[in-house]
Amino acid sequence: ELTEVHKFTYTDNEDGTHTGKCVCGVEVIGAHTMSSKTGDCTICNTLVAAASITIDTVKTYYFTFEEAVAYANDKEDTVIVVENDCTVNGSVDFESGSVTIDLNGKAIDSATNYIFHNADGSITIRDSVGGGRTVKGVDGSTVIIEGGTHAKTVSGKNLIVTGGNFAFVRISIGDSATISGGSFEDIGIIRSVGTLADMLADGYCFYDKDGNVVDVSTIQTDVYDWYNLSNVTVGAIKEN
C-alpha cells in the first residue's frame, strides 16, 4: 500500500497492463480496466478496447473481439470496427445474421488456423483505413471481402471478392467464388467444381504481373486435380 501521494505517468505494457512511474522513483504495475463508453483504460487513458459497435450513433467498446462478436451474432447489418491488434482464442463462429468487420488498419490473429467461420450467416471484411490484415484463415458460408491483406487461406461456400491482397484463395468441393478485384499470390479451384474462369465475375479477367491478360484456357491441372495461378490480379476486361 502506498502511504505517500504520488503523481504517476503511465505507460502501456501492451500485455493488458500498464506501468505507472512517479518522479520519486516509485513504480506500480496494474491491469487495464476499460470504460465501455470510451474504450480507454480508466486509470492510464490508453485505448485498450479490441473492437467497437455503433448502434443509433451510440458507440460501445468491447475489451475483447469475442465480446463484440457475442453481441453481433444472429443480428443483421452489424458493423464491428477493430480498434486494436487482437488475437482470438479460436475461430469466430457467426451462426446467422450478417456482420461487417472493418479491420480499420489493424490485425486480427487466431490461436487456431482460422479466424472466421460462419455457419449460416454472412460476413463482410473491409478495411476503411488501409494496412488492416487477417493473420490466419477465413472461411464460411457467405464471405464477402472488399479489402485488407489476408495472409492465409481464404475460402467459402459463397465467396465474393471485390478487392484485397491474398496469399491463398482455394475453392474446393461445395464452394463457389465470384471475383471482381484483388491481387493473389496463389489462387486455385479444384477441377470437379469448375475452371479458373468460373471464379470470375462477368466482364472480368486475370492479369499477370506485367498487366497482360492470362488465357486461363491454357492452364492445366496439377497432380492433385487443381487449376492454379500465381501472382495475378483481377480486373475488368479492357476494350481494345
PDB file of C-alpha atoms in Angstrom:
ATOM      1  CA  GLU A   1       0.000   0.000   0.000  1.00  0.00           C
ATOM      2  CA  LEU A   2       1.304   3.477  -0.920  1.00  0.00           C
ATOM      3  CA  THR A   3       1.269   5.855   2.057  1.00  0.00           C
ATOM      4  CA  GLU A   4       2.556   8.882   0.119  1.00  0.00           C
ATOM      5  CA  VAL A   5       0.859  10.922  -2.588  1.00  0.00           C
ATOM      6  CA  HIS A   6       2.381  10.105  -5.966  1.00  0.00           C
ATOM      7  CA  LYS A   7       1.789  11.546  -9.403  1.00  0.00           C
ATOM      8  CA  PHE A   8       2.154   8.742 -11.905  1.00  0.00           C
ATOM      9  CA  THR A   9       2.911   8.852 -15.608  1.00  0.00           C
ATOM     10  CA  TYR A  10       1.582   5.688 -17.206  1.00  0.00           C
ATOM     11  CA  THR A  11       2.998   3.537 -19.975  1.00  0.00           C
ATOM     12  CA  ASP A  12       1.026   0.820 -21.736  1.00  0.00           C
ATOM     13  CA  ASN A  13       2.867  -2.513 -21.457  1.00  0.00           C
ATOM     14  CA  GLU A  14       0.922  -3.950 -24.435  1.00  0.00           C
ATOM     15  CA  ASP A  15       0.101  -7.073 -22.448  1.00  0.00           C
ATOM     16  CA  GLY A  16      -3.100  -5.958 -20.751  1.00  0.00           C
ATOM     17  CA  THR A  17      -1.253  -3.982 -18.059  1.00  0.00           C
ATOM     18  CA  HIS A  18       0.293  -0.565 -17.566  1.00  0.00           C
ATOM     19  CA  THR A  19       3.194   0.748 -15.514  1.00  0.00           C
ATOM     20  CA  GLY A  20       2.904   3.974 -13.544  1.00  0.00           C
ATOM     21  CA  LYS A  21       6.085   5.828 -12.651  1.00  0.00           C
ATOM     22  CA  CYS A  22       6.415   8.697 -10.196  1.00  0.00           C
ATOM     23  CA  VAL A  23       9.296  11.201 -10.324  1.00  0.00           C
ATOM     24  CA  CYS A  24      10.270   9.967  -6.861  1.00  0.00           C
ATOM     25  CA  GLY A  25      11.147   6.560  -8.327  1.00  0.00           C
ATOM     26  CA  VAL A  26       8.091   4.588  -7.214  1.00  0.00           C
ATOM     27  CA  GLU A  27       6.622   2.256  -9.870  1.00  0.00           C
ATOM     28  CA  VAL A  28       3.332   0.391  -9.904  1.00  0.00           C
ATOM     29  CA  ILE A  29       2.022  -2.166 -12.393  1.00  0.00           C
ATOM     30  CA  GLY A  30      -1.684  -2.747 -12.808  1.00  0.00           C
ATOM     31  CA  ALA A  31      -4.196  -4.335 -15.148  1.00  0.00           C
ATOM     32  CA  HIS A  32      -6.180  -2.191 -17.553  1.00  0.00           C
ATOM     33  CA  THR A  33      -9.801  -1.539 -16.646  1.00  0.00           C
ATOM     34  CA  MET A  34     -11.850  -0.363 -19.613  1.00  0.00           C
ATOM     35  CA  SER A  35     -14.689   2.103 -19.940  1.00  0.00           C
ATOM     36  CA  SER A  36     -17.275   0.748 -22.403  1.00  0.00           C
ATOM     37  CA  LYS A  37     -18.121   4.347 -23.356  1.00  0.00           C
ATOM     38  CA  THR A  38     -14.614   5.459 -24.360  1.00  0.00           C
ATOM     39  CA  GLY A  39     -12.684   2.220 -24.837  1.00  0.00           C
ATOM     40  CA  ASP A  40      -9.917   3.718 -22.700  1.00  0.00           C
ATOM     41  CA  CYS A  41      -8.364   2.359 -19.550  1.00  0.00           C
ATOM     42  CA  THR A  42      -9.960   4.211 -16.644  1.00  0.00           C
ATOM     43  CA  ILE A  43      -6.560   4.630 -14.995  1.00  0.00           C
ATOM     44  CA  CYS A  44      -3.987   5.302 -17.745  1.00  0.00           C
ATOM     45  CA  ASN A  45      -6.349   6.505 -20.539  1.00  0.00           C
ATOM     46  CA  THR A  46      -4.819   4.156 -23.128  1.00  0.00           C
ATOM     47  CA  LEU A  47      -7.245   2.904 -25.787  1.00  0.00           C
ATOM     48  CA  VAL A  48      -7.437  -0.762 -24.809  1.00  0.00           C
ATOM     49  CA  ALA A  49     -10.672  -1.866 -26.499  1.00  0.00           C
ATOM     50  CA  ALA A  50     -10.339  -4.616 -29.090  1.00  0.00           C
ATOM     51  CA  ALA A  51     -13.452  -3.590 -31.006  1.00  0.00           C
ATOM     52  CA  SER A  52     -16.434  -1.269 -31.102  1.00  0.00           C
ATOM     53  CA  ILE A  53     -20.002  -1.347 -32.421  1.00  0.00           C
ATOM     54  CA  THR A  54     -22.119   1.724 -33.136  1.00  0.00           C
ATOM     55  CA  ILE A  55     -25.892   1.424 -32.899  1.00  0.00           C
ATOM     56  CA  ASP A  56     -28.042   4.543 -33.492  1.00  0.00           C
ATOM     57  CA  THR A  57     -24.998   6.847 -33.062  1.00  0.00           C
ATOM     58  CA  VAL A  58     -24.115   5.235 -29.721  1.00  0.00           C
ATOM     59  CA  LYS A  59     -20.688   3.599 -29.818  1.00  0.00           C
ATOM     60  CA  THR A  60     -19.972   0.762 -27.394  1.00  0.00           C
ATOM     61  CA  TYR A  61     -16.467  -0.576 -26.886  1.00  0.00           C
ATOM     62  CA  TYR A  62     -15.570  -4.183 -26.125  1.00  0.00           C
ATOM     63  CA  PHE A  63     -12.456  -5.300 -24.300  1.00  0.00           C
ATOM     64  CA  THR A  64     -12.166  -8.472 -26.409  1.00  0.00           C
ATOM     65  CA  PHE A  65     -13.123  -9.139 -30.004  1.00  0.00           C
ATOM     66  CA  GLU A  66     -15.123 -12.161 -28.884  1.00  0.00           C
ATOM     67  CA  GLU A  67     -17.349  -9.929 -26.736  1.00  0.00           C
ATOM     68  CA  ALA A  68     -18.209  -7.826 -29.784  1.00  0.00           C
ATOM     69  CA  VAL A  69     -18.971 -10.992 -31.755  1.00  0.00           C
ATOM     70  CA  ALA A  70     -21.252 -12.256 -28.987  1.00  0.00           C
ATOM     71  CA  TYR A  71     -23.332  -9.111 -29.375  1.00  0.00           C
ATOM     72  CA  ALA A  72     -23.360  -9.203 -33.200  1.00  0.00           C
ATOM     73  CA  ASN A  73     -24.177 -12.885 -33.573  1.00  0.00           C
ATOM     74  CA  ASP A  74     -27.646 -13.527 -35.028  1.00  0.00           C
ATOM     75  CA  LYS A  75     -28.192  -9.822 -35.772  1.00  0.00           C
ATOM     76  CA  GLU A  76     -28.465  -8.098 -39.157  1.00  0.00           C
ATOM     77  CA  ASP A  77     -26.150  -5.451 -40.607  1.00  0.00           C
ATOM     78  CA  THR A  78     -23.935  -5.038 -37.549  1.00  0.00           C
ATOM     79  CA  VAL A  79     -20.548  -3.388 -38.129  1.00  0.00           C
ATOM     80  CA  ILE A  80     -17.667  -4.353 -35.840  1.00  0.00           C
ATOM     81  CA  VAL A  81     -14.717  -1.951 -36.006  1.00  0.00           C
ATOM     82  CA  VAL A  82     -11.390  -3.410 -34.906  1.00  0.00           C
ATOM     83  CA  GLU A  83      -9.804  -0.866 -32.545  1.00  0.00           C
ATOM     84  CA  ASN A  84      -6.550  -2.666 -31.699  1.00  0.00           C
ATOM     85  CA  ASP A  85      -4.499  -5.582 -32.993  1.00  0.00           C
ATOM     86  CA  CYS A  86      -6.020  -8.639 -31.351  1.00  0.00           C
ATOM     87  CA  THR A  87      -5.875 -12.430 -31.179  1.00  0.00           C
ATOM     88  CA  VAL A  88      -8.942 -14.625 -30.771  1.00  0.00           C
ATOM     89  CA  ASN A  89      -8.708 -17.892 -28.854  1.00  0.00           C
ATOM     90  CA  GLY A  90     -10.271 -19.915 -31.677  1.00  0.00           C
ATOM     91  CA  SER A  91     -12.264 -19.455 -34.854  1.00  0.00           C
ATOM     92  CA  VAL A  92     -15.105 -16.952 -34.507  1.00  0.00           C
ATOM     93  CA  ASP A  93     -18.428 -18.520 -35.443  1.00  0.00           C
ATOM     94  CA  PHE A  94     -21.294 -16.466 -36.844  1.00  0.00           C
ATOM     95  CA  GLU A  95     -24.318 -18.722 -36.599  1.00  0.00           C
ATOM     96  CA  SER A  96     -26.668 -16.460 -38.571  1.00  0.00           C
ATOM     97  CA  GLY A  97     -27.360 -12.850 -39.445  1.00  0.00           C
ATOM     98  CA  SER A  98     -24.975 -10.529 -41.267  1.00  0.00           C
ATOM     99  CA  VAL A  99     -21.929  -8.744 -39.906  1.00  0.00           C
ATOM    100  CA  THR A 100     -19.259  -6.470 -41.360  1.00  0.00           C
ATOM    101  CA  ILE A 101     -15.755  -6.484 -39.928  1.00  0.00           C
ATOM    102  CA  ASP A 102     -13.906  -3.216 -40.531  1.00  0.00           C
ATOM    103  CA  LEU A 103     -10.238  -4.046 -39.997  1.00  0.00           C
ATOM    104  CA  ASN A 104      -9.610  -0.320 -39.559  1.00  0.00           C
ATOM    105  CA  GLY A 105      -5.892  -0.708 -40.254  1.00  0.00           C
ATOM    106  CA  LYS A 106      -5.483  -3.329 -37.524  1.00  0.00           C
ATOM    107  CA  ALA A 107      -4.588  -7.037 -37.496  1.00  0.00           C
ATOM    108  CA  ILE A 108      -6.656  -9.983 -36.290  1.00  0.00           C
ATOM    109  CA  ASP A 109      -4.869 -13.221 -35.419  1.00  0.00           C
ATOM    110  CA  SER A 110      -6.098 -16.533 -34.028  1.00  0.00           C
ATOM    111  CA  ALA A 111      -4.728 -19.228 -31.761  1.00  0.00           C
ATOM    112  CA  THR A 112      -6.012 -21.739 -34.350  1.00  0.00           C
ATOM    113  CA  ASN A 113      -5.709 -21.977 -38.142  1.00  0.00           C
ATOM    114  CA  TYR A 114      -8.828 -19.925 -38.832  1.00  0.00           C
ATOM    115  CA  ILE A 115     -10.136 -16.609 -37.518  1.00  0.00           C
ATOM    116  CA  PHE A 116     -13.615 -16.545 -39.003  1.00  0.00           C
ATOM    117  CA  HIS A 117     -16.169 -19.218 -39.713  1.00  0.00           C
ATOM    118  CA  ASN A 118     -19.859 -18.557 -40.247  1.00  0.00           C
ATOM    119  CA  ALA A 119     -22.301 -21.438 -40.366  1.00  0.00           C
ATOM    120  CA  ASP A 120     -25.314 -19.803 -41.989  1.00  0.00           C
ATOM    121  CA  GLY A 121     -24.679 -16.081 -41.736  1.00  0.00           C
ATOM    122  CA  SER A 122     -22.900 -13.551 -43.922  1.00  0.00           C
ATOM    123  CA  ILE A 123     -19.589 -11.895 -43.095  1.00  0.00           C
ATOM    124  CA  THR A 124     -18.111  -8.930 -44.953  1.00  0.00           C
ATOM    125  CA  ILE A 125     -14.496  -7.891 -44.371  1.00  0.00           C
ATOM    126  CA  ARG A 126     -13.328  -4.424 -45.336  1.00  0.00           C
ATOM    127  CA  ASP A 127     -10.524  -2.067 -44.358  1.00  0.00           C
ATOM    128  CA  SER A 128     -11.558   1.584 -44.192  1.00  0.00           C
ATOM    129  CA  VAL A 129      -8.097   2.857 -43.244  1.00  0.00           C
ATOM    130  CA  GLY A 130      -5.585   0.654 -45.066  1.00  0.00           C
ATOM    131  CA  GLY A 131      -2.981  -1.701 -43.629  1.00  0.00           C
ATOM    132  CA  GLY A 132      -5.540  -3.994 -41.989  1.00  0.00           C
ATOM    133  CA  ARG A 133      -4.930  -7.710 -42.185  1.00  0.00           C
ATOM    134  CA  THR A 134      -6.044 -11.155 -41.144  1.00  0.00           C
ATOM    135  CA  VAL A 135      -3.139 -13.311 -39.995  1.00  0.00           C
ATOM    136  CA  LYS A 136      -4.934 -16.677 -40.130  1.00  0.00           C
ATOM    137  CA  GLY A 137      -7.534 -18.221 -42.451  1.00  0.00           C
ATOM    138  CA  VAL A 138     -11.040 -17.038 -43.343  1.00  0.00           C
ATOM    139  CA  ASP A 139     -13.851 -19.462 -44.254  1.00  0.00           C
ATOM    140  CA  GLY A 140     -17.605 -19.632 -44.041  1.00  0.00           C
ATOM    141  CA  SER A 141     -20.970 -19.805 -45.722  1.00  0.00           C
ATOM    142  CA  THR A 142     -21.159 -16.342 -47.322  1.00  0.00           C
ATOM    143  CA  VAL A 143     -17.835 -14.489 -47.213  1.00  0.00           C
ATOM    144  CA  ILE A 144     -17.555 -11.071 -48.857  1.00  0.00           C
ATOM    145  CA  ILE A 145     -14.118  -9.448 -48.929  1.00  0.00           C
ATOM    146  CA  GLU A 146     -13.749  -5.840 -50.021  1.00  0.00           C
ATOM    147  CA  GLY A 147     -10.231  -5.098 -48.803  1.00  0.00           C
ATOM    148  CA  GLY A 148      -7.429  -5.846 -46.395  1.00  0.00           C
ATOM    149  CA  THR A 149      -4.477  -8.200 -46.622  1.00  0.00           C
ATOM    150  CA  HIS A 150      -5.080 -11.865 -45.921  1.00  0.00           C
ATOM    151  CA  ALA A 151      -2.046 -13.955 -45.020  1.00  0.00           C
ATOM    152  CA  LYS A 152      -3.570 -17.445 -45.023  1.00  0.00           C
ATOM    153  CA  THR A 153      -6.203 -19.455 -46.888  1.00  0.00           C
ATOM    154  CA  VAL A 154      -9.455 -17.714 -47.814  1.00  0.00           C
ATOM    155  CA  SER A 155     -12.407 -19.823 -48.978  1.00  0.00           C
ATOM    156  CA  GLY A 156     -16.181 -20.040 -48.686  1.00  0.00           C
ATOM    157  CA  LYS A 157     -19.308 -21.729 -49.906  1.00  0.00           C
ATOM    158  CA  ASN A 158     -20.197 -18.378 -51.459  1.00  0.00           C
ATOM    159  CA  LEU A 159     -17.019 -16.297 -51.681  1.00  0.00           C
ATOM    160  CA  ILE A 160     -17.352 -12.807 -53.160  1.00  0.00           C
ATOM    161  CA  VAL A 161     -14.177 -10.758 -53.605  1.00  0.00           C
ATOM    162  CA  THR A 162     -14.143  -7.145 -54.811  1.00  0.00           C
ATOM    163  CA  GLY A 163     -10.694  -6.178 -53.511  1.00  0.00           C
ATOM    164  CA  GLY A 164      -7.838  -7.005 -51.161  1.00  0.00           C
ATOM    165  CA  ASN A 165      -4.496  -8.780 -51.171  1.00  0.00           C
ATOM    166  CA  PHE A 166      -4.466 -12.556 -50.780  1.00  0.00           C
ATOM    167  CA  ALA A 167      -1.813 -15.170 -50.120  1.00  0.00           C
ATOM    168  CA  PHE A 168      -4.071 -18.150 -50.891  1.00  0.00           C
ATOM    169  CA  VAL A 169      -7.610 -18.475 -52.229  1.00  0.00           C
ATOM    170  CA  ARG A 170      -8.965 -22.008 -52.526  1.00  0.00           C
ATOM    171  CA  ILE A 171     -12.315 -23.101 -53.963  1.00  0.00           C
ATOM    172  CA  SER A 172     -12.946 -26.743 -53.148  1.00  0.00           C
ATOM    173  CA  ILE A 173     -15.929 -29.100 -53.316  1.00  0.00           C
ATOM    174  CA  GLY A 174     -19.056 -27.317 -52.088  1.00  0.00           C
ATOM    175  CA  ASP A 175     -17.524 -23.858 -52.608  1.00  0.00           C
ATOM    176  CA  SER A 176     -18.022 -21.139 -55.209  1.00  0.00           C
ATOM    177  CA  ALA A 177     -16.437 -17.781 -55.981  1.00  0.00           C
ATOM    178  CA  THR A 178     -17.328 -14.526 -57.703  1.00  0.00           C
ATOM    179  CA  ILE A 179     -14.237 -12.331 -58.016  1.00  0.00           C
ATOM    180  CA  SER A 180     -14.110  -8.807 -59.462  1.00  0.00           C
ATOM    181  CA  GLY A 181     -10.957  -7.411 -57.878  1.00  0.00           C
ATOM    182  CA  GLY A 182      -7.928  -8.128 -55.736  1.00  0.00           C
ATOM    183  CA  SER A 183      -4.372  -9.387 -56.050  1.00  0.00           C
ATOM    184  CA  PHE A 184      -3.484 -13.031 -55.485  1.00  0.00           C
ATOM    185  CA  GLU A 185      -0.186 -14.726 -54.750  1.00  0.00           C
ATOM    186  CA  ASP A 186      -1.854 -18.095 -55.264  1.00  0.00           C
ATOM    187  CA  ILE A 187      -5.413 -18.867 -56.357  1.00  0.00           C
ATOM    188  CA  GLY A 188      -6.926 -22.198 -57.267  1.00  0.00           C
ATOM    189  CA  ILE A 189     -10.060 -24.234 -57.880  1.00  0.00           C
ATOM    190  CA  ILE A 190     -10.462 -27.990 -57.907  1.00  0.00           C
ATOM    191  CA  ARG A 191     -11.497 -29.342 -61.325  1.00  0.00           C
ATOM    192  CA  SER A 192     -14.624 -31.089 -60.043  1.00  0.00           C
ATOM    193  CA  VAL A 193     -16.024 -27.654 -59.104  1.00  0.00           C
ATOM    194  CA  GLY A 194     -15.039 -25.726 -62.223  1.00  0.00           C
ATOM    195  CA  THR A 195     -12.319 -23.811 -64.013  1.00  0.00           C
ATOM    196  CA  LEU A 196     -10.445 -20.638 -63.176  1.00  0.00           C
ATOM    197  CA  ALA A 197     -12.786 -18.736 -65.494  1.00  0.00           C
ATOM    198  CA  ASP A 198     -15.731 -19.875 -63.365  1.00  0.00           C
ATOM    199  CA  MET A 199     -14.290 -17.917 -60.425  1.00  0.00           C
ATOM    200  CA  LEU A 200     -14.560 -14.586 -62.230  1.00  0.00           C
ATOM    201  CA  ALA A 201     -17.486 -12.176 -62.253  1.00  0.00           C
ATOM    202  CA  ASP A 202     -18.897 -11.370 -65.676  1.00  0.00           C
ATOM    203  CA  GLY A 203     -16.697  -8.903 -67.548  1.00  0.00           C
ATOM    204  CA  TYR A 204     -13.540  -9.619 -65.521  1.00  0.00           C
ATOM    205  CA  CYS A 205     -10.298 -11.468 -66.172  1.00  0.00           C
ATOM    206  CA  PHE A 206      -6.950 -12.344 -64.641  1.00  0.00           C
ATOM    207  CA  TYR A 207      -3.910 -10.172 -65.363  1.00  0.00           C
ATOM    208  CA  ASP A 208      -0.293 -11.247 -64.857  1.00  0.00           C
ATOM    209  CA  LYS A 209       2.338  -9.084 -63.137  1.00  0.00           C
ATOM    210  CA  ASP A 210       3.093  -7.349 -66.453  1.00  0.00           C
ATOM    211  CA  GLY A 211      -0.536  -6.390 -66.980  1.00  0.00           C
ATOM    212  CA  ASN A 212      -1.229  -8.966 -69.657  1.00  0.00           C
ATOM    213  CA  VAL A 213      -4.475 -10.941 -69.774  1.00  0.00           C
ATOM    214  CA  VAL A 214      -3.993 -14.530 -68.622  1.00  0.00           C
ATOM    215  CA  ASP A 215      -5.501 -17.082 -71.003  1.00  0.00           C
ATOM    216  CA  VAL A 216      -6.888 -19.442 -68.368  1.00  0.00           C
ATOM    217  CA  SER A 217      -7.995 -21.939 -71.026  1.00  0.00           C
ATOM    218  CA  THR A 218      -4.354 -22.974 -71.380  1.00  0.00           C
ATOM    219  CA  ILE A 219      -3.872 -23.755 -67.674  1.00  0.00           C
ATOM    220  CA  GLN A 220      -3.571 -27.461 -66.885  1.00  0.00           C
ATOM    221  CA  THR A 221      -4.471 -29.111 -63.575  1.00  0.00           C
ATOM    222  CA  ASP A 222      -1.721 -30.152 -61.175  1.00  0.00           C
ATOM    223  CA  VAL A 223      -1.232 -33.691 -59.862  1.00  0.00           C
ATOM    224  CA  TYR A 224      -3.972 -33.083 -57.282  1.00  0.00           C
ATOM    225  CA  ASP A 225      -6.500 -32.017 -59.960  1.00  0.00           C
ATOM    226  CA  TRP A 226      -6.389 -28.296 -59.129  1.00  0.00           C
ATOM    227  CA  TYR A 227      -6.240 -25.377 -61.537  1.00  0.00           C
ATOM    228  CA  ASN A 228      -3.815 -22.824 -60.089  1.00  0.00           C
ATOM    229  CA  LEU A 229      -2.487 -19.351 -60.862  1.00  0.00           C
ATOM    230  CA  SER A 230       0.256 -17.358 -59.137  1.00  0.00           C
ATOM    231  CA  ASN A 231       0.914 -13.633 -58.829  1.00  0.00           C
ATOM    232  CA  VAL A 232      -2.164 -12.362 -60.637  1.00  0.00           C
ATOM    233  CA  THR A 233      -4.694  -9.590 -60.223  1.00  0.00           C
ATOM    234  CA  VAL A 234      -8.341  -9.466 -61.238  1.00  0.00           C
ATOM    235  CA  GLY A 235      -9.741  -6.514 -63.134  1.00  0.00           C
ATOM    236  CA  ALA A 236     -12.326  -5.510 -65.698  1.00  0.00           C
ATOM    237  CA  ILE A 237     -11.738  -6.666 -69.260  1.00  0.00           C
ATOM    238  CA  LYS A 238     -10.286  -3.757 -71.214  1.00  0.00           C
ATOM    239  CA  GLU A 239     -11.697  -2.795 -74.568  1.00  0.00           C
ATOM    240  CA  ASN A 240      -9.213  -2.753 -77.449  1.00  0.00           C
TER     241      ASN A 240
END
